[in-house]
PDB file of N, CA and C in Angstrom:
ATOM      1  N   UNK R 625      -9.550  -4.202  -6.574  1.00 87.00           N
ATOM      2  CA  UNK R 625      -8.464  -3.260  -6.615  1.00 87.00           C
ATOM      3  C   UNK R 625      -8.811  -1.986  -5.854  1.00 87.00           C
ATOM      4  N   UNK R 626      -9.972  -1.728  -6.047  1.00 91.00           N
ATOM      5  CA  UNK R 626     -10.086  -0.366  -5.184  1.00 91.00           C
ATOM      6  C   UNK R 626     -10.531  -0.404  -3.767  1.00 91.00           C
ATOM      7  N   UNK R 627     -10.979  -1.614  -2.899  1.00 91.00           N
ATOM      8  CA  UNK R 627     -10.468  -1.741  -1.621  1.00 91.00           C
ATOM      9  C   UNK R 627      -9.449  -1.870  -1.230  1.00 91.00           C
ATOM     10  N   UNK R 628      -8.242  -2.344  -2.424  1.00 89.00           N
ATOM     11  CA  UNK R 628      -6.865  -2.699  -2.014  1.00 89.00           C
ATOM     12  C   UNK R 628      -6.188  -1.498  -2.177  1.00 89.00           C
ATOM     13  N   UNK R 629      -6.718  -0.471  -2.576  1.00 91.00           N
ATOM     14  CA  UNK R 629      -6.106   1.082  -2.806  1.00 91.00           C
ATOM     15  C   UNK R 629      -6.533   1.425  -1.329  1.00 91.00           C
ATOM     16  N   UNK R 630      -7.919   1.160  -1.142  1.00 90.00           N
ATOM     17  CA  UNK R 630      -8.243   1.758  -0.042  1.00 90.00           C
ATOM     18  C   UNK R 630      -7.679   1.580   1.113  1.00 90.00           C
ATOM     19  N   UNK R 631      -7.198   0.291   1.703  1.00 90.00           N
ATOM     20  CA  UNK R 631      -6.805  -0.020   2.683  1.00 90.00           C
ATOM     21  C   UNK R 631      -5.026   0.352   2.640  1.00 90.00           C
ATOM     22  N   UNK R 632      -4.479   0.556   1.560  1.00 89.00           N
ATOM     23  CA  UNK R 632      -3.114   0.751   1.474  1.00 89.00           C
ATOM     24  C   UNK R 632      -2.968   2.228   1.453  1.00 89.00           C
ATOM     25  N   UNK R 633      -3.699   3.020   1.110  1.00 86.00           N
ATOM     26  CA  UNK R 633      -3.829   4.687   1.135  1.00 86.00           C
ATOM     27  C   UNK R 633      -3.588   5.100   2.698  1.00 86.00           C
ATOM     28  N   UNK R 634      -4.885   4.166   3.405  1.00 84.00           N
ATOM     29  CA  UNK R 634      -5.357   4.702   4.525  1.00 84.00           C
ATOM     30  C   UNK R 634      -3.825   3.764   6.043  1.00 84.00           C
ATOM     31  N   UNK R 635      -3.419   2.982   5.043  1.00 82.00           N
ATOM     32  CA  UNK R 635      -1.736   2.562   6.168  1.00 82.00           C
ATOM     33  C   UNK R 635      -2.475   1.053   6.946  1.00 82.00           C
ATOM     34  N   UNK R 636      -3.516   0.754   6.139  1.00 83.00           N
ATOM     35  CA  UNK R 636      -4.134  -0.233   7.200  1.00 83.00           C
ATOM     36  C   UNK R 636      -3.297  -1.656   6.880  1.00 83.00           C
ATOM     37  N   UNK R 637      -2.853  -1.726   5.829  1.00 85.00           N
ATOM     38  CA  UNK R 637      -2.373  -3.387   5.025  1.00 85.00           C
ATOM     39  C   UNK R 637      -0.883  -3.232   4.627  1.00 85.00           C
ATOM     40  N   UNK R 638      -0.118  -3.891   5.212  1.00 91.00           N
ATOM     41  CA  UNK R 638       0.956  -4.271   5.125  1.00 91.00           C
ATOM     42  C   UNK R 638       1.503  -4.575   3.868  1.00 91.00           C
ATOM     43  N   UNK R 639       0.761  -5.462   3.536  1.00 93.00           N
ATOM     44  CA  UNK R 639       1.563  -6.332   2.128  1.00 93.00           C
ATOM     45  C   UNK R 639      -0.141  -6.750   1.810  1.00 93.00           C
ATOM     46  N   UNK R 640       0.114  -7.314   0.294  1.00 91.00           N
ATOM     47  CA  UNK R 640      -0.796  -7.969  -0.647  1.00 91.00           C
ATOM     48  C   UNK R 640      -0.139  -9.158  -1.137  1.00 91.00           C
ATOM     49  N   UNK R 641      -0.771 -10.342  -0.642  1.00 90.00           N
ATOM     50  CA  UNK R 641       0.115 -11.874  -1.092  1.00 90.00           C
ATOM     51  C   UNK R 641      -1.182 -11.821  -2.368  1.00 90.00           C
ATOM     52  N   UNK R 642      -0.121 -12.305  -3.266  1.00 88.00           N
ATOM     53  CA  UNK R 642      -0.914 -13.026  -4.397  1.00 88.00           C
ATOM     54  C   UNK R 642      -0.283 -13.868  -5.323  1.00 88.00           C
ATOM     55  N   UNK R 643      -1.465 -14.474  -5.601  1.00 83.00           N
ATOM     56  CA  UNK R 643      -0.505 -16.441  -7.054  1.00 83.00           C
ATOM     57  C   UNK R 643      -0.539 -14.927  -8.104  1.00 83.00           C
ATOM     58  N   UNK R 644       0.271 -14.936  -8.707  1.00 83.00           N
ATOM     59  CA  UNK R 644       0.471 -14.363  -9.954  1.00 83.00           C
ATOM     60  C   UNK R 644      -0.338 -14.894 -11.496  1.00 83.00           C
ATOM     61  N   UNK R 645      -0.826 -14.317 -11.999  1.00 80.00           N
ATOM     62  CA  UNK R 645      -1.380 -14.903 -13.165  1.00 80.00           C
ATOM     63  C   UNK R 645      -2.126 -15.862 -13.025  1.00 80.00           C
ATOM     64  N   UNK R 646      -1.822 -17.004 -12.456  1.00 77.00           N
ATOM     65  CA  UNK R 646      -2.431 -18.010 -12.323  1.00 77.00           C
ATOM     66  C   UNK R 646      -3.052 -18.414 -10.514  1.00 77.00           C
ATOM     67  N   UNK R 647      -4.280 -18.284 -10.481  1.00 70.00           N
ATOM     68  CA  UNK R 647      -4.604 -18.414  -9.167  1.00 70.00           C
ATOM     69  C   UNK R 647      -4.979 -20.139  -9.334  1.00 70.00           C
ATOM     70  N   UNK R 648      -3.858 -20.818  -8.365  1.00 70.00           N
ATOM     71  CA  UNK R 648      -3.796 -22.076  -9.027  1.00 70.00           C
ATOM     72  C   UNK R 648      -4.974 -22.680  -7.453  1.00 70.00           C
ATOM     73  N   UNK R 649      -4.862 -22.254  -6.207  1.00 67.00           N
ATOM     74  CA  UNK R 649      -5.936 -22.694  -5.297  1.00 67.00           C
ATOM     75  C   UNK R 649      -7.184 -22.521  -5.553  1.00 67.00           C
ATOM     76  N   UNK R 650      -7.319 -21.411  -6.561  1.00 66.00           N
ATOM     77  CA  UNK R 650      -8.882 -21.417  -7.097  1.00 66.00           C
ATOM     78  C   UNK R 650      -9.187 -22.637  -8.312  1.00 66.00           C
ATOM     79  N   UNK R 651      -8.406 -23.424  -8.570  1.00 73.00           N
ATOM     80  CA  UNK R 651      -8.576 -23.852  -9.541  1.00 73.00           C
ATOM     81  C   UNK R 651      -7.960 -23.844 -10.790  1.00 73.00           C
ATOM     82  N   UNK R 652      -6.378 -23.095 -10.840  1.00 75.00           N
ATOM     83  CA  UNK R 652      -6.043 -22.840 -12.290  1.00 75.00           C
ATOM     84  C   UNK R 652      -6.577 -21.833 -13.141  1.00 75.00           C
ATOM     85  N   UNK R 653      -7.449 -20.968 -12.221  1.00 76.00           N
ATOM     86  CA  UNK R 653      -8.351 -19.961 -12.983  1.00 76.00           C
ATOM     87  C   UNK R 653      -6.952 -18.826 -13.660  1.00 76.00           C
ATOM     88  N   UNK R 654      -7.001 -18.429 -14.577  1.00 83.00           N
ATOM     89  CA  UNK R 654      -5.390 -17.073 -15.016  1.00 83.00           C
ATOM     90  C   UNK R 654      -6.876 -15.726 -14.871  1.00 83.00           C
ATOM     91  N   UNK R 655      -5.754 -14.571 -15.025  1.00 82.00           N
ATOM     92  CA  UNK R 655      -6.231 -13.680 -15.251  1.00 82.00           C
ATOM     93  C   UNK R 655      -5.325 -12.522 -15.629  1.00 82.00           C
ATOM     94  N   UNK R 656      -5.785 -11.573 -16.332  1.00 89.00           N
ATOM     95  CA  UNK R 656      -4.925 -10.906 -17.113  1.00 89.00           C
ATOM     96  C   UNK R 656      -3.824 -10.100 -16.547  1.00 89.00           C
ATOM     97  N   UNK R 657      -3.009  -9.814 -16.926  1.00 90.00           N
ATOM     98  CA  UNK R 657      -1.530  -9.398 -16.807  1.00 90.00           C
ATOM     99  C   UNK R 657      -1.487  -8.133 -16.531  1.00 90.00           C
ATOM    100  N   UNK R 658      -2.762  -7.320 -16.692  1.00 94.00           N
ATOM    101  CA  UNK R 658      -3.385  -5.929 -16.482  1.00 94.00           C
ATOM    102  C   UNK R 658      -3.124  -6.022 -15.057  1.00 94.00           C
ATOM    103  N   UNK R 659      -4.173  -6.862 -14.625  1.00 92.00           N
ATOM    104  CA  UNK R 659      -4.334  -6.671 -13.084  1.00 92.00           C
ATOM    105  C   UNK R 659      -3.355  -6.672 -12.118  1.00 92.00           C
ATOM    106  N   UNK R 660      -1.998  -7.630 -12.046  1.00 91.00           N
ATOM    107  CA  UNK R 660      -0.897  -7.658 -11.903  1.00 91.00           C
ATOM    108  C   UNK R 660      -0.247  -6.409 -11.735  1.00 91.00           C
ATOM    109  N   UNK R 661      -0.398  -5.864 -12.760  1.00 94.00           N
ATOM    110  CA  UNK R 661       0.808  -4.391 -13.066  1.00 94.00           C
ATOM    111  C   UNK R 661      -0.137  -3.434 -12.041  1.00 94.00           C
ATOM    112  N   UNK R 662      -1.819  -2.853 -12.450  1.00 95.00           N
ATOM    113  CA  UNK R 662      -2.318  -2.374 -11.707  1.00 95.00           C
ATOM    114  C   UNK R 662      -2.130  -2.532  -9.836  1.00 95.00           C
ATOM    115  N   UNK R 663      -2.191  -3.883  -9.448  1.00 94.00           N
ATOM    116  CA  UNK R 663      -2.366  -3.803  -8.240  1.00 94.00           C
ATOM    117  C   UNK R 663      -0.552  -3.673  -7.395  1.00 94.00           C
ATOM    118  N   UNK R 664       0.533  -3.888  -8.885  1.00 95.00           N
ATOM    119  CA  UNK R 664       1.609  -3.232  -8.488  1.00 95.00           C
ATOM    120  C   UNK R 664       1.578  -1.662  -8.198  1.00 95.00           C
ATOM    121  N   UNK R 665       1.143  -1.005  -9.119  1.00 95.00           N
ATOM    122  CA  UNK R 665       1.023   0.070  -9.335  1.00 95.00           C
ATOM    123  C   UNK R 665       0.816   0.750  -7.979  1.00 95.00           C
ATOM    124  N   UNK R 666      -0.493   0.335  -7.015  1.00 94.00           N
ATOM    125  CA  UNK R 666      -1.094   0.898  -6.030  1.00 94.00           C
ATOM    126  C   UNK R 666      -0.047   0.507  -4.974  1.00 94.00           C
ATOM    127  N   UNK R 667       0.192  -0.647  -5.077  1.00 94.00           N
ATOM    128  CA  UNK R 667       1.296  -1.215  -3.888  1.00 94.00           C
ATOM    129  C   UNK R 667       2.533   0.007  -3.676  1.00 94.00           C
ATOM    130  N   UNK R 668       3.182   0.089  -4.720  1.00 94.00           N
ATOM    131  CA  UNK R 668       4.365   0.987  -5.253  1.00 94.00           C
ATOM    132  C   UNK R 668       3.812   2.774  -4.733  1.00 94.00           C
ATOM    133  N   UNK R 669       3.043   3.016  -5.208  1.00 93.00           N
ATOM    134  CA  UNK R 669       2.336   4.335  -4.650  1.00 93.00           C
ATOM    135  C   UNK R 669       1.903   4.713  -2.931  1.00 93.00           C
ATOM    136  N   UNK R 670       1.792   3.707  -2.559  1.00 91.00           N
ATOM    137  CA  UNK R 670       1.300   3.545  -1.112  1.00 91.00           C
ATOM    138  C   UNK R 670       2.472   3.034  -0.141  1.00 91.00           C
ATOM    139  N   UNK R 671       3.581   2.811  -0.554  1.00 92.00           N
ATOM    140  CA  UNK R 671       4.890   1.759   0.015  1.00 92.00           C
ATOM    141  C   UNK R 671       3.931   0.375   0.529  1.00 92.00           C
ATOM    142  N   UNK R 672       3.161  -0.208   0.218  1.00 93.00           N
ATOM    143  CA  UNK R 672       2.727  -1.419   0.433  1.00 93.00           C
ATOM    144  C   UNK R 672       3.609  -2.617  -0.250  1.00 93.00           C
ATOM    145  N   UNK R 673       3.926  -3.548   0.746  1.00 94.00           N
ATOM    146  CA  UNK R 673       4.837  -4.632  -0.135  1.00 94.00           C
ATOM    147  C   UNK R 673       3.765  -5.447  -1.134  1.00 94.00           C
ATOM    148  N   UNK R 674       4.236  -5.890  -2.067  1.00 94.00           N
ATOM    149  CA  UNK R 674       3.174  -6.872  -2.962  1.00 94.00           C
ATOM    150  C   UNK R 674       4.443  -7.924  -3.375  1.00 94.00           C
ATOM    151  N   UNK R 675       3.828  -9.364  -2.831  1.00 93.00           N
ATOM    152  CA  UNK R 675       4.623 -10.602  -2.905  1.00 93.00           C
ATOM    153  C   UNK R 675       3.675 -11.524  -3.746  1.00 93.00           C
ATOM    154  N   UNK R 676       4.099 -11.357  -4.567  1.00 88.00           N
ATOM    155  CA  UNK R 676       3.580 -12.798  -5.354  1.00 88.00           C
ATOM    156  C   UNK R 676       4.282 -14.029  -5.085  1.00 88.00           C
ATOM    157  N   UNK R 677       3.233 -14.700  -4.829  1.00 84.00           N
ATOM    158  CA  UNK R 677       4.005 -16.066  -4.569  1.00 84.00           C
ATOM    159  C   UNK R 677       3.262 -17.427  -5.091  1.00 84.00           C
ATOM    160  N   UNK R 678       3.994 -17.598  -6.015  1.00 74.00           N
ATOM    161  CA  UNK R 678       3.314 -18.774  -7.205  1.00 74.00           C
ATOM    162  C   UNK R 678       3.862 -20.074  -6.559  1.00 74.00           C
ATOM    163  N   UNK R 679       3.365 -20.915  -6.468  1.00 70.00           N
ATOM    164  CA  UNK R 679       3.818 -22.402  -6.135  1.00 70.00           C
ATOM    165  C   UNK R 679       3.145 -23.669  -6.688  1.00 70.00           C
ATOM    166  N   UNK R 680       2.058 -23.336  -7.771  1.00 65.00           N
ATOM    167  CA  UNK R 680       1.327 -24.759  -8.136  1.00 65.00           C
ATOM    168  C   UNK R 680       2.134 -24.692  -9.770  1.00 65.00           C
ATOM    169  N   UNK R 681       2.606 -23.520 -10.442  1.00 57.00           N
ATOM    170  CA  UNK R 681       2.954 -23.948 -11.500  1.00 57.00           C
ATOM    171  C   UNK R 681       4.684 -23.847 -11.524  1.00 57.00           C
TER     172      UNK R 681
END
């Protein structure tokens, strides 16, 4: 999260693709619902787009 602040502060990153909750190419691994909102959070603060894009579940 805090390279992804970094690079969205500084105008370098466009957008942030991510599986939502469930990172199903890693394996089905989840992870908490925290992180989600957080790395909205920075997206939203920086005008960075953040696309989640779920497709295995």
């Amino acid at each position: 999260m805090d390279r992804f602040e970094e690079v969205s502060r500084d105008r370098r990153a466009a957008a942030l693709i991510v599986e939502p909750l469930v990172l199903g190419a890693g394996g089905m691994l989840m992870y908490p619902a925290w992180v989600l909102a957080e790395l909205k959070k920075i997206a939203e603060a920086s005008g960075t787009l953040l696309i989640a894009d779920e497709v295995m579940t």
